Coordinates of C-alpha atoms and ligand atoms in Angstrom, one line a residue:
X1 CA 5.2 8.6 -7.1
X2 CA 2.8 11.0 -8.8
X3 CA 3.6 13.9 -6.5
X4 CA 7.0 13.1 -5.9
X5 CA 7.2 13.5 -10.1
X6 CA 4.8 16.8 -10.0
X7 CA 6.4 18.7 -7.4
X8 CA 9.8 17.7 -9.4
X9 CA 8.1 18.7 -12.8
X10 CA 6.8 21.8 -11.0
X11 CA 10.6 22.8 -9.6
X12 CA 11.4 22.7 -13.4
X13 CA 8.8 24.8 -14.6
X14 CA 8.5 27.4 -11.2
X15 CA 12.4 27.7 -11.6
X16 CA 13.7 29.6 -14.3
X17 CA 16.7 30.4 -12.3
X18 CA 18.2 26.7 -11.5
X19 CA 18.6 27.2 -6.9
X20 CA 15.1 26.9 -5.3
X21 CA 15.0 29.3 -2.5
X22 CA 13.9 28.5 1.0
X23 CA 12.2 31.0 2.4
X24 CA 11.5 29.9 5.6
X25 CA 14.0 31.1 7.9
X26 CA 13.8 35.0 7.3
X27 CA 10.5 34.8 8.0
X28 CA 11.5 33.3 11.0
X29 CA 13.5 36.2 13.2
X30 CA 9.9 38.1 12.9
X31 CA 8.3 35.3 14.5
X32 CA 11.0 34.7 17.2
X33 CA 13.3 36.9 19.6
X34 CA 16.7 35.6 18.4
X35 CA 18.8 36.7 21.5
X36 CA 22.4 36.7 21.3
X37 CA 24.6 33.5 20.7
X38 CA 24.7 31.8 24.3
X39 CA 28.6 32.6 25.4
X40 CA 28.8 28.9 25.9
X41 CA 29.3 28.5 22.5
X42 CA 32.0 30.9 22.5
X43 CA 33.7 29.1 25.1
X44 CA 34.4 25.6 25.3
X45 CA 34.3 25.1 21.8
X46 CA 33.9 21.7 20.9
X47 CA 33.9 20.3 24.5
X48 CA 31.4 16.9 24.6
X49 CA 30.9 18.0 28.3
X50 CA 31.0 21.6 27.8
X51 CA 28.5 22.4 25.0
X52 CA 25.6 19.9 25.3
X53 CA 22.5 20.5 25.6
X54 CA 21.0 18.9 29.3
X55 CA 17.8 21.2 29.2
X56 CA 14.9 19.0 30.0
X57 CA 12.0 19.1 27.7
X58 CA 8.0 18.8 27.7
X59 CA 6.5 17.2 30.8
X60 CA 9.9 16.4 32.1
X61 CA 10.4 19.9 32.8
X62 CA 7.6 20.0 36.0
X63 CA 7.3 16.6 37.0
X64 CA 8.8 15.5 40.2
X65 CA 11.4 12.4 40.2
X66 CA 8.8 10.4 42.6
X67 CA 6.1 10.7 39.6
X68 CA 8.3 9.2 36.7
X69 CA 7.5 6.1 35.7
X70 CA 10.6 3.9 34.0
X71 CA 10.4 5.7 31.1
X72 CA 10.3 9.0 32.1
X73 CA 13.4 8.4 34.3
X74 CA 15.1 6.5 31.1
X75 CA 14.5 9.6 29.0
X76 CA 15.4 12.2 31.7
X77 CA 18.8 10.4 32.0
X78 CA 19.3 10.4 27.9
X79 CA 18.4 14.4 28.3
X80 CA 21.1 14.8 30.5
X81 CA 23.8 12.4 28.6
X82 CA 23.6 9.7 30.9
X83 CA 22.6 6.3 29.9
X84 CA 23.4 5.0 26.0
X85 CA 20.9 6.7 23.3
X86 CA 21.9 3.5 21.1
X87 CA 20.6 -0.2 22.4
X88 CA 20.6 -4.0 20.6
X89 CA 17.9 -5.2 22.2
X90 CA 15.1 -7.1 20.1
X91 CA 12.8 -9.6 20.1
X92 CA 13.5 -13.1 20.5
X93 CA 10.3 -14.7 19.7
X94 CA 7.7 -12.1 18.5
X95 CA 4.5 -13.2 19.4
X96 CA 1.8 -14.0 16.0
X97 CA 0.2 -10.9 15.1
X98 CA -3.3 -11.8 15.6
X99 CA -2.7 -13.4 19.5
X100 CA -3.7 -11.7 23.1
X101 CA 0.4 -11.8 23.9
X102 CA 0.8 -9.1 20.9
X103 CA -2.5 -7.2 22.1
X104 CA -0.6 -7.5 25.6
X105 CA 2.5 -5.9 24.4
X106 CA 2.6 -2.3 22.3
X107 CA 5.5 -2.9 20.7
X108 CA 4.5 -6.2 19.1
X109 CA 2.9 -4.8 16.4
X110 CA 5.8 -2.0 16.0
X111 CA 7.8 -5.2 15.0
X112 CA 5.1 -6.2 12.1
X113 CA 5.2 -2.8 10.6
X114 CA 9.3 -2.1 11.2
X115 CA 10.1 -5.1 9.0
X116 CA 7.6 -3.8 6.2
X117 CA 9.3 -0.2 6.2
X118 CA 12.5 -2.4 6.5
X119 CA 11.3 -3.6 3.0
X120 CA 10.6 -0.7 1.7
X121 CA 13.5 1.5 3.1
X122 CA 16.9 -1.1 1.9
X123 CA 17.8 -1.6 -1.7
X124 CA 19.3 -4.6 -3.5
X125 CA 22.7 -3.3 -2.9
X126 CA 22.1 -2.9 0.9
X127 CA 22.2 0.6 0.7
X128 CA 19.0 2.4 1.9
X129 CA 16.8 3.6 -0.7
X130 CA 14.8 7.3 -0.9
X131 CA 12.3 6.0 1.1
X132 CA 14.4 6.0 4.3
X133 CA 15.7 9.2 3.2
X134 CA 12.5 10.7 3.1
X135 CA 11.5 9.0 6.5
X136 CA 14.6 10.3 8.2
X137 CA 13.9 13.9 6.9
X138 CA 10.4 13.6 7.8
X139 CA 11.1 12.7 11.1
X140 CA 12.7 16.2 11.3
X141 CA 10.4 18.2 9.7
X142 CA 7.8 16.8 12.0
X143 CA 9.9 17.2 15.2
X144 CA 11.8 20.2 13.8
X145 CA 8.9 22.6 13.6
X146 CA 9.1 23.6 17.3
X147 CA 10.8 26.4 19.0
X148 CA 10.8 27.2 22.5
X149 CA 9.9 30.9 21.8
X150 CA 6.8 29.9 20.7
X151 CA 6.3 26.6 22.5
X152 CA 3.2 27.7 24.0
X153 CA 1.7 27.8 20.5
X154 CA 2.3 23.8 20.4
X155 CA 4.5 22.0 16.9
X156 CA 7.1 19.5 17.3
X157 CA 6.7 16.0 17.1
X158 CA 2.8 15.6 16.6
X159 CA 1.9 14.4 13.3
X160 CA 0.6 17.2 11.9
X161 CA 3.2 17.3 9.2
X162 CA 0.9 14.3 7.9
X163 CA -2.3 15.1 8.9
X164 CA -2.6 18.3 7.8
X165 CA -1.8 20.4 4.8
X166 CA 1.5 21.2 6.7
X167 CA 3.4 18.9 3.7
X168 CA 2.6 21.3 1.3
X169 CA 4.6 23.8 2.6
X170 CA 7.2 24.6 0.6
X171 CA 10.1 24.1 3.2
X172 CA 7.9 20.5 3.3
X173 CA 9.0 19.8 -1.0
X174 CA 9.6 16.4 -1.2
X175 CA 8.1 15.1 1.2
X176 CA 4.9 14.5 -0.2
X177 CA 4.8 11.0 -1.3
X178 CA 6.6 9.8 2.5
X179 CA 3.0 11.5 4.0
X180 CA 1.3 9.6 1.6
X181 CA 3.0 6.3 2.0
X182 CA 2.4 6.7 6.1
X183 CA -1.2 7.4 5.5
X184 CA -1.1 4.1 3.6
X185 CA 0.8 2.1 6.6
X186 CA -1.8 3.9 8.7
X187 CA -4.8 2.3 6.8
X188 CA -3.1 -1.4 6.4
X189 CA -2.7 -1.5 10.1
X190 CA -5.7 0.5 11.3
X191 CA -7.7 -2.1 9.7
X192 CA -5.4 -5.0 10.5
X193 CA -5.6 -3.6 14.5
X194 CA -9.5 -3.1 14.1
X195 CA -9.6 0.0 14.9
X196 CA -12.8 1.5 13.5
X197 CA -12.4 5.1 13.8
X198 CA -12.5 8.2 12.2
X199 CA -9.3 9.9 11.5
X200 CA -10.5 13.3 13.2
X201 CA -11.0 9.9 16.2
X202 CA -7.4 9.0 15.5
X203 CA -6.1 12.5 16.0
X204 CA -7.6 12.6 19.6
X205 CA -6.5 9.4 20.7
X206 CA -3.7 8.2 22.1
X207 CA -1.3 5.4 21.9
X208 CA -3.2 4.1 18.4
X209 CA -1.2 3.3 15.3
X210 CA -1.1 7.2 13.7
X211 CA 1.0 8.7 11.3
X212 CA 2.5 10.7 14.4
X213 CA 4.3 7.3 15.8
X214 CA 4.9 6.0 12.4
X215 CA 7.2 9.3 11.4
X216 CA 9.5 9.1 14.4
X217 CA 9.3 5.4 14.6
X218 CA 9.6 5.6 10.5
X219 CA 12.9 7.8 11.0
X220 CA 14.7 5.8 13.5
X221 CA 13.8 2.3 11.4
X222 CA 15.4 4.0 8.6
X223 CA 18.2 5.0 10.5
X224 CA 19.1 1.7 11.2
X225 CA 18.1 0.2 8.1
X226 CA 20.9 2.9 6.0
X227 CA 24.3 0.9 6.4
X228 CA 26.1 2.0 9.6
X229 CA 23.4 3.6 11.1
X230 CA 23.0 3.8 14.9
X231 CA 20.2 2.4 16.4
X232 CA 18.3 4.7 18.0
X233 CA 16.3 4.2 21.1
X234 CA 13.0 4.4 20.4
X235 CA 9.7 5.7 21.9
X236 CA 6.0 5.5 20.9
X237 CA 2.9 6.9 21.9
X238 CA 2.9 11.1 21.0
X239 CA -0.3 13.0 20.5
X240 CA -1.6 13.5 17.3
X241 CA -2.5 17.4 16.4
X242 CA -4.5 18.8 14.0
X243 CA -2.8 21.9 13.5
X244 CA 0.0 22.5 10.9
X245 CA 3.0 23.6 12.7
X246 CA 5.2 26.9 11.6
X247 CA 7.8 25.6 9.2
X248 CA 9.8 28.5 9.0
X249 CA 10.8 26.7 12.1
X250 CA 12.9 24.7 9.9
X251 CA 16.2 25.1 8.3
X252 CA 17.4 27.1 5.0
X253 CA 20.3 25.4 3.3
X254 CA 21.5 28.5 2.3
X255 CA 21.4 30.1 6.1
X256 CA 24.9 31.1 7.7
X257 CA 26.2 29.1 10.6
X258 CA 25.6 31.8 13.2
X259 CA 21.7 31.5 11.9
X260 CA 21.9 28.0 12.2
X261 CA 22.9 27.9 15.7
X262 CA 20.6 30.7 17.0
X263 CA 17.9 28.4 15.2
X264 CA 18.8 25.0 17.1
X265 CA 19.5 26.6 20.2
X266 CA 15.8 27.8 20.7
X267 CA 14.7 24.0 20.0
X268 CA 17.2 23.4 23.0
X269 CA 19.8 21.6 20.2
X270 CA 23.1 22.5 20.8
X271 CA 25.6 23.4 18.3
X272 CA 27.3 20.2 19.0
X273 CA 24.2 18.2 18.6
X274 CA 23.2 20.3 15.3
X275 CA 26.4 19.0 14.1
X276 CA 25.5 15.4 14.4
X277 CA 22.2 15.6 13.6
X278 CA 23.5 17.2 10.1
X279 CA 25.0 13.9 9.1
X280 CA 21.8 12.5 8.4
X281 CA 22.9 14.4 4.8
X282 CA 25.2 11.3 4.5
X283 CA 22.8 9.9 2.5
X284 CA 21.3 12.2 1.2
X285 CA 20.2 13.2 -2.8
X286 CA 18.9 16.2 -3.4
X287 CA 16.1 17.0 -5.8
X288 CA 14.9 20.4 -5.3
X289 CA 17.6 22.6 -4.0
X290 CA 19.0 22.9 -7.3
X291 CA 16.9 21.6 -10.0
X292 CA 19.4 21.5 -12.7
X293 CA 21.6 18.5 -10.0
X294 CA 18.5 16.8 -9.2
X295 CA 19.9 12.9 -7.8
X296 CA 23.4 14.8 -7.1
X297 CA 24.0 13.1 -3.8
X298 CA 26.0 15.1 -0.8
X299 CA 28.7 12.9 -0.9
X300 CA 30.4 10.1 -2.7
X301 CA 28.3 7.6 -1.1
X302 CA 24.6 8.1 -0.5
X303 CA 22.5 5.3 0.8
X304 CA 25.4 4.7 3.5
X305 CA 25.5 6.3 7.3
X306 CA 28.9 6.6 7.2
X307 CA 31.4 9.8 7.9
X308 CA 32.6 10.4 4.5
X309 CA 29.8 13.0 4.2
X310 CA 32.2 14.9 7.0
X311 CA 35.1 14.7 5.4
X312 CA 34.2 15.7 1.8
X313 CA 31.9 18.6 3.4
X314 CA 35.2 19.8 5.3
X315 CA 37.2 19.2 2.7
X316 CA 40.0 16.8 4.2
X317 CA 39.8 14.8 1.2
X318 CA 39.1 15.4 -2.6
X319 CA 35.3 15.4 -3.8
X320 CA 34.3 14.6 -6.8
X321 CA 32.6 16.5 -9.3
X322 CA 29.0 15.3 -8.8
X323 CA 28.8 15.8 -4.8
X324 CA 26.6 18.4 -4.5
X325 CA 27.4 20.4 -0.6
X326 CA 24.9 22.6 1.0
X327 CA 25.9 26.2 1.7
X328 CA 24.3 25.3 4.9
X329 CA 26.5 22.1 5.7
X330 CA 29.8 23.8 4.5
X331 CA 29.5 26.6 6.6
X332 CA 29.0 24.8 10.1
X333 CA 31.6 22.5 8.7
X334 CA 34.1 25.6 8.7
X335 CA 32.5 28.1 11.8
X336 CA 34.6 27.8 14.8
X337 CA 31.9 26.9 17.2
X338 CA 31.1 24.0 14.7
X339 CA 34.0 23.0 13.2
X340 CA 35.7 21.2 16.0
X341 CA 32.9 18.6 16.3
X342 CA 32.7 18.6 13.0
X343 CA 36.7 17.5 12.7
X344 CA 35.8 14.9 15.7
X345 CA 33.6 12.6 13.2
X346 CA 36.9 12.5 10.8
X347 CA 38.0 9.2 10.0
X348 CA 36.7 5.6 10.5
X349 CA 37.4 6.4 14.3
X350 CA 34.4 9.4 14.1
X351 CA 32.2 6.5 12.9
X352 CA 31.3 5.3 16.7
X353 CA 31.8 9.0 18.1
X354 CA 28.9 10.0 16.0
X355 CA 26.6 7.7 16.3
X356 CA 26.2 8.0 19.8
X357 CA 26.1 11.6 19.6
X358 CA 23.5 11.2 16.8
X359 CA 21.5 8.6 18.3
X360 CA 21.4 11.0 21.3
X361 CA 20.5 14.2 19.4
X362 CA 17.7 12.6 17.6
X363 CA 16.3 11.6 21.0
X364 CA 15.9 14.8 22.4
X365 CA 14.6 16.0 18.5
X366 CA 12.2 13.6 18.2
X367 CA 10.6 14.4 22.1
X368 CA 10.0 18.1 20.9
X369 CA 7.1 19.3 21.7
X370 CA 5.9 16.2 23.3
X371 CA 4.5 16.9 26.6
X372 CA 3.4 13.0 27.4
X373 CA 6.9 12.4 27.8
X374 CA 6.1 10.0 31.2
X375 CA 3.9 7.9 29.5
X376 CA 5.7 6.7 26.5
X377 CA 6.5 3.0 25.9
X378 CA 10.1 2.3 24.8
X379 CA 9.9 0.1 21.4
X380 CA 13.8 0.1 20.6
X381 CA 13.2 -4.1 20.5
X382 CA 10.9 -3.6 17.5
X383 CA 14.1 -2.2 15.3
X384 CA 16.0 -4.1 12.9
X385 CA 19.2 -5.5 13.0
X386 CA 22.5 -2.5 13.0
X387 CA 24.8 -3.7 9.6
X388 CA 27.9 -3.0 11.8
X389 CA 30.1 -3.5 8.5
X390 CA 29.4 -2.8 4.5
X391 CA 31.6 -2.0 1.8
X392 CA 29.9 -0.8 -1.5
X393 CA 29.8 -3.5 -4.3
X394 CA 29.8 -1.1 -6.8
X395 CA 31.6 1.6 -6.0
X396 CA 33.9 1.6 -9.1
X397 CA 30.8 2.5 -10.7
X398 CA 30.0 4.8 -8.5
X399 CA 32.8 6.7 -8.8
X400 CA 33.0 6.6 -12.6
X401 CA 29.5 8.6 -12.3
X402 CA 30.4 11.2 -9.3
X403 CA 33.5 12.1 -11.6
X404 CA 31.1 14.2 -13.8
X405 CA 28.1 16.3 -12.6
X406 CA 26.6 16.6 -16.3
X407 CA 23.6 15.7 -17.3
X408 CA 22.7 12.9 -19.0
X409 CA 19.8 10.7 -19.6
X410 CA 22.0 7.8 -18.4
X411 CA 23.3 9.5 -15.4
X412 CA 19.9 10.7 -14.6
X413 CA 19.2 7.0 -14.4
X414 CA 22.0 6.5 -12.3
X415 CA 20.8 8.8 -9.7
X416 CA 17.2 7.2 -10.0
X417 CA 18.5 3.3 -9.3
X418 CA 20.9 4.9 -6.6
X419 CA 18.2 6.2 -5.3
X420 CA 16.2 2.5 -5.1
X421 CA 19.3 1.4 -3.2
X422 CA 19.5 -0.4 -6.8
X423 CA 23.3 -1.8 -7.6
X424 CA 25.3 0.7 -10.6
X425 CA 26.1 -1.0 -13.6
X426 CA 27.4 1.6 -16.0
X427 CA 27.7 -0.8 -18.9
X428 CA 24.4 -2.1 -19.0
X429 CA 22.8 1.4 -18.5
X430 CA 24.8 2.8 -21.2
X431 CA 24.0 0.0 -23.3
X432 CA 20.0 0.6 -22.7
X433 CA 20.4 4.2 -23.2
X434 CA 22.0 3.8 -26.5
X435 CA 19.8 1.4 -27.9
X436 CA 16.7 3.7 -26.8
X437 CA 18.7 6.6 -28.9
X438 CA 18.1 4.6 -31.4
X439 CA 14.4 3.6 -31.4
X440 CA 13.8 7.6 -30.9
Ligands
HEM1 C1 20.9 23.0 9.1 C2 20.0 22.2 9.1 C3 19.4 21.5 7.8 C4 19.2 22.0 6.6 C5 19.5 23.4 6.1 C6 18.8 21.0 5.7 C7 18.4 21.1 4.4 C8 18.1 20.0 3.6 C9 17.9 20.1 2.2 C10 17.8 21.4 1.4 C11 17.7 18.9 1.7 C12 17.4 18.5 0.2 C13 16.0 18.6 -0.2 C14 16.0 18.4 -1.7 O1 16.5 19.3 -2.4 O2 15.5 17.4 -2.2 C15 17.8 18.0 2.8 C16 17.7 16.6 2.7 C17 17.8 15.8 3.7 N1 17.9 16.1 5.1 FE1 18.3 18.0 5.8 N2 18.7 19.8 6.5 C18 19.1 20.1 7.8 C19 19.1 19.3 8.8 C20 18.7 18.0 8.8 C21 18.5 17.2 9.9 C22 18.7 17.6 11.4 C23 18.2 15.9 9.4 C24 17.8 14.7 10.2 C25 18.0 14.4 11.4 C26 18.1 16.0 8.0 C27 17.9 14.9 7.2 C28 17.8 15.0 5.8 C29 17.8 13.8 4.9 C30 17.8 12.4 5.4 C31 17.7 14.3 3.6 C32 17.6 13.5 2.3 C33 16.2 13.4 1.9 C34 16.1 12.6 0.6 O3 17.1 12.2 0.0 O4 14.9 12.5 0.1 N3 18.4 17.3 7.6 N4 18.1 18.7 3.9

């Protein structure tokens, strides 16, 4: 909490102008040859078939089909849009903790620490809280920081976002307390497990409970856990590294579409994916993009995984006041290599369509970089329960806040409980505020 509420205090203070820059990304075209926009794009536009990504990744890349193993082969055929990136299965009976069956099985303990980020990531209203946010984003950041250009140089999914001073990286802001809370998930279970190693131990080693596993496992429990949200099919067992990775790898919210693109092609993302993959902003509340919104949520229902964050980016239906869009978001949300995907997720009918393209984006995402690929373990049973259905319980209240994007102590209090997945009561906020008015 400490960090989250200095880097926040900080934004105030570095700011004097209210929009935080990112200034990752044009720092990023000296680092990387940008070619051209693959023609593909330019053709096809919008086509599931057409403009997908089916480029095989990591160890996938030279191994021969008679050396996969079950997993391998599972993944290859998610790579190449075969097979369903979403799955139900879960434990029936999860074996106690503490017996030789869970020792037996790697995903046992997955299930242990699933449900107690389940806790952490899902409000009172059912909503997911910042936590899950933060975990989701994470997951990225982690994953994100890869580029095929400069693959040879290692990044992607390997921890180091974590275990490194990678998180203090200003494209990283915000992110802070979800390293530290990971660290703290690491030590509970470390210790649980028995484990007694160093952490410079931990980062050699493989296949031990590591903040590496955690952040993709973290994002894809969060996923779930947010109303709506898919659930991904999930894979344990990356390597740890030691190294930060590049973030001007990642993303500026105030890049143009064309940048975007270039920028997910060369992590082998399509535009299509990319577009998917954006949705994650569905639940979204940004703090530090501008500092003067902080808790203005990108659209009229954060905490939920559903497609309205499409339609008010696009504009299809009326946004009020308070949603705070994303250069970034808008403008792949109106480019015409983008849009038509985009347009596809309109409407409860987009709800399913994304999902599965989101679920399968995220796969390939969260493999970048990861060149152990054949000897993962699939853990998708250890996930929580999908909530197929929700409907906000307060989203009268809700809406009375989005109406207005000005600042007030009581609204800043609204963002903060929204962002606890806590349920809005305007009248008993605006009672509390008033009666501290008074004691001041
Ligand atoms: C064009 C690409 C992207 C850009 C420019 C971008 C940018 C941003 C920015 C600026 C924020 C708000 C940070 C803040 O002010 O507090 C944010 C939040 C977030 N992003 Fe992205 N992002 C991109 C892609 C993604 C992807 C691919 C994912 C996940 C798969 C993702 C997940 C999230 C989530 C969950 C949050 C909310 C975090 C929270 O509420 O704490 N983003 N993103």
């Amino acid at each position: 909490m400490l960090s989250y509420t200095l880097v926040v205090i900080l934004g105030t203070i570095i700011t004097s102008v209210p929009v935080v820059a990112f200034p990752g990304f044009p720092r990023l075209k000296q680092l990387m040859k940008i070619d051209a926009l693959n023609p593909a794009d330019l053709n096809n536009i919008g086509s599931d078939a057409a403009d997908d990504s089916f480029e095989l990744i990591g160890d996938l890349i030279t191994l021969s089909p008679s050396n996969l193993t079950q997993v391998g082969r599972d993944v290859k055929e998610l790579l190449m849009k075969s097979g369903s990136p979403e799955s139900d299965v879960a434990y029936i009976d999860v074996p106690a903790l503490d017996s030789t069956a869970c020792a037996q099985d790697t995903c046992c303990v997955w299930k242990y620490i699933a449900d107690e980020m389940t806790d952490l990531f899902r409000g009172e209203s059912g909503r997911c809280t910042r936590w899950a946010r933060m975990a989701v984003r994470l997951g990225f950041h982690d994953a994100g920081a890869w580029s095929k250009a400069t693959a040879h140089r290692g990044g992607g999914a390997d921890g180091s976002i974590c275990l490194t001073e990678e998180y203090t990286f200003q494209e990283n802001s915000g992110l802070e307390d979800m390293c530290l809370q990971m660290r703290t998930w690491y030590d509970e279970w470390h210790t649980k497990k028995g484990f007694d190693i160093s952490m410079a131990d931990l980062i050699r080693k493989q296949n031990l409970l590591h903040p590496v596993v955690s952040s993709e496992m973290g994002a894809n429990v969060a996923t779930v856990v947010c109303p709506l949200g898919p659930r991904v099919r999930s894979f344990v067992g990356r390597v740890d590294s030691a190294v930060p990775n590049k973030s001007e790898l990642l993303p500026s919210p105030f890049s143009d579409a064309l940048d975007l693109i270039r920028l997910f092609r060369d992590k082998t993302i399509s535009p299509h994916a990319l577009v998917a993959l954006i949705g994650a902003h569905t639940t979204s509340q940004q703090r530090l993009t501008n500092v003067t919104r902080a808790g203005d949520p990108q659209d009229s229902t954060p905490g939920v995984w559903d497609v309205l964050y499409y339609e008010e980016t696009y504009g299809s239906v009326e946004t009020p006041e308070r949603v705070f869009k994303f250069p970034s978001d808008v403008a792949l949300a109106k480019y015409s290599v983008t849009a038509k995907e985009w347009v596809s997720f309109l409407g409860t009918a987009g709800q399913g369509h994304w999902n599965t393209d989101y679920a399968s984006a995220y796969i390939r995402l969260s493999l970048l970089g990861v060149n152990n690929i054949n000897q993962l373990t699939e853990c998708t049973k250890a996930l929580p329960a999908r909530t197929e259905e929700y409907k906000n319980p307060d989203q009268e209240n809700m809406d009375e806040w989005l109406k207005s994007s000005q600042v007030s102590l009581t609204s800043e209090e609204i963002a903060d409980r929204i962002e606890l997945g806590g349920i809005v009561d305007i009248n008993n906020l605006l009672a509390g505020s008033s009666e501290r008015e008074i004691e001041l």
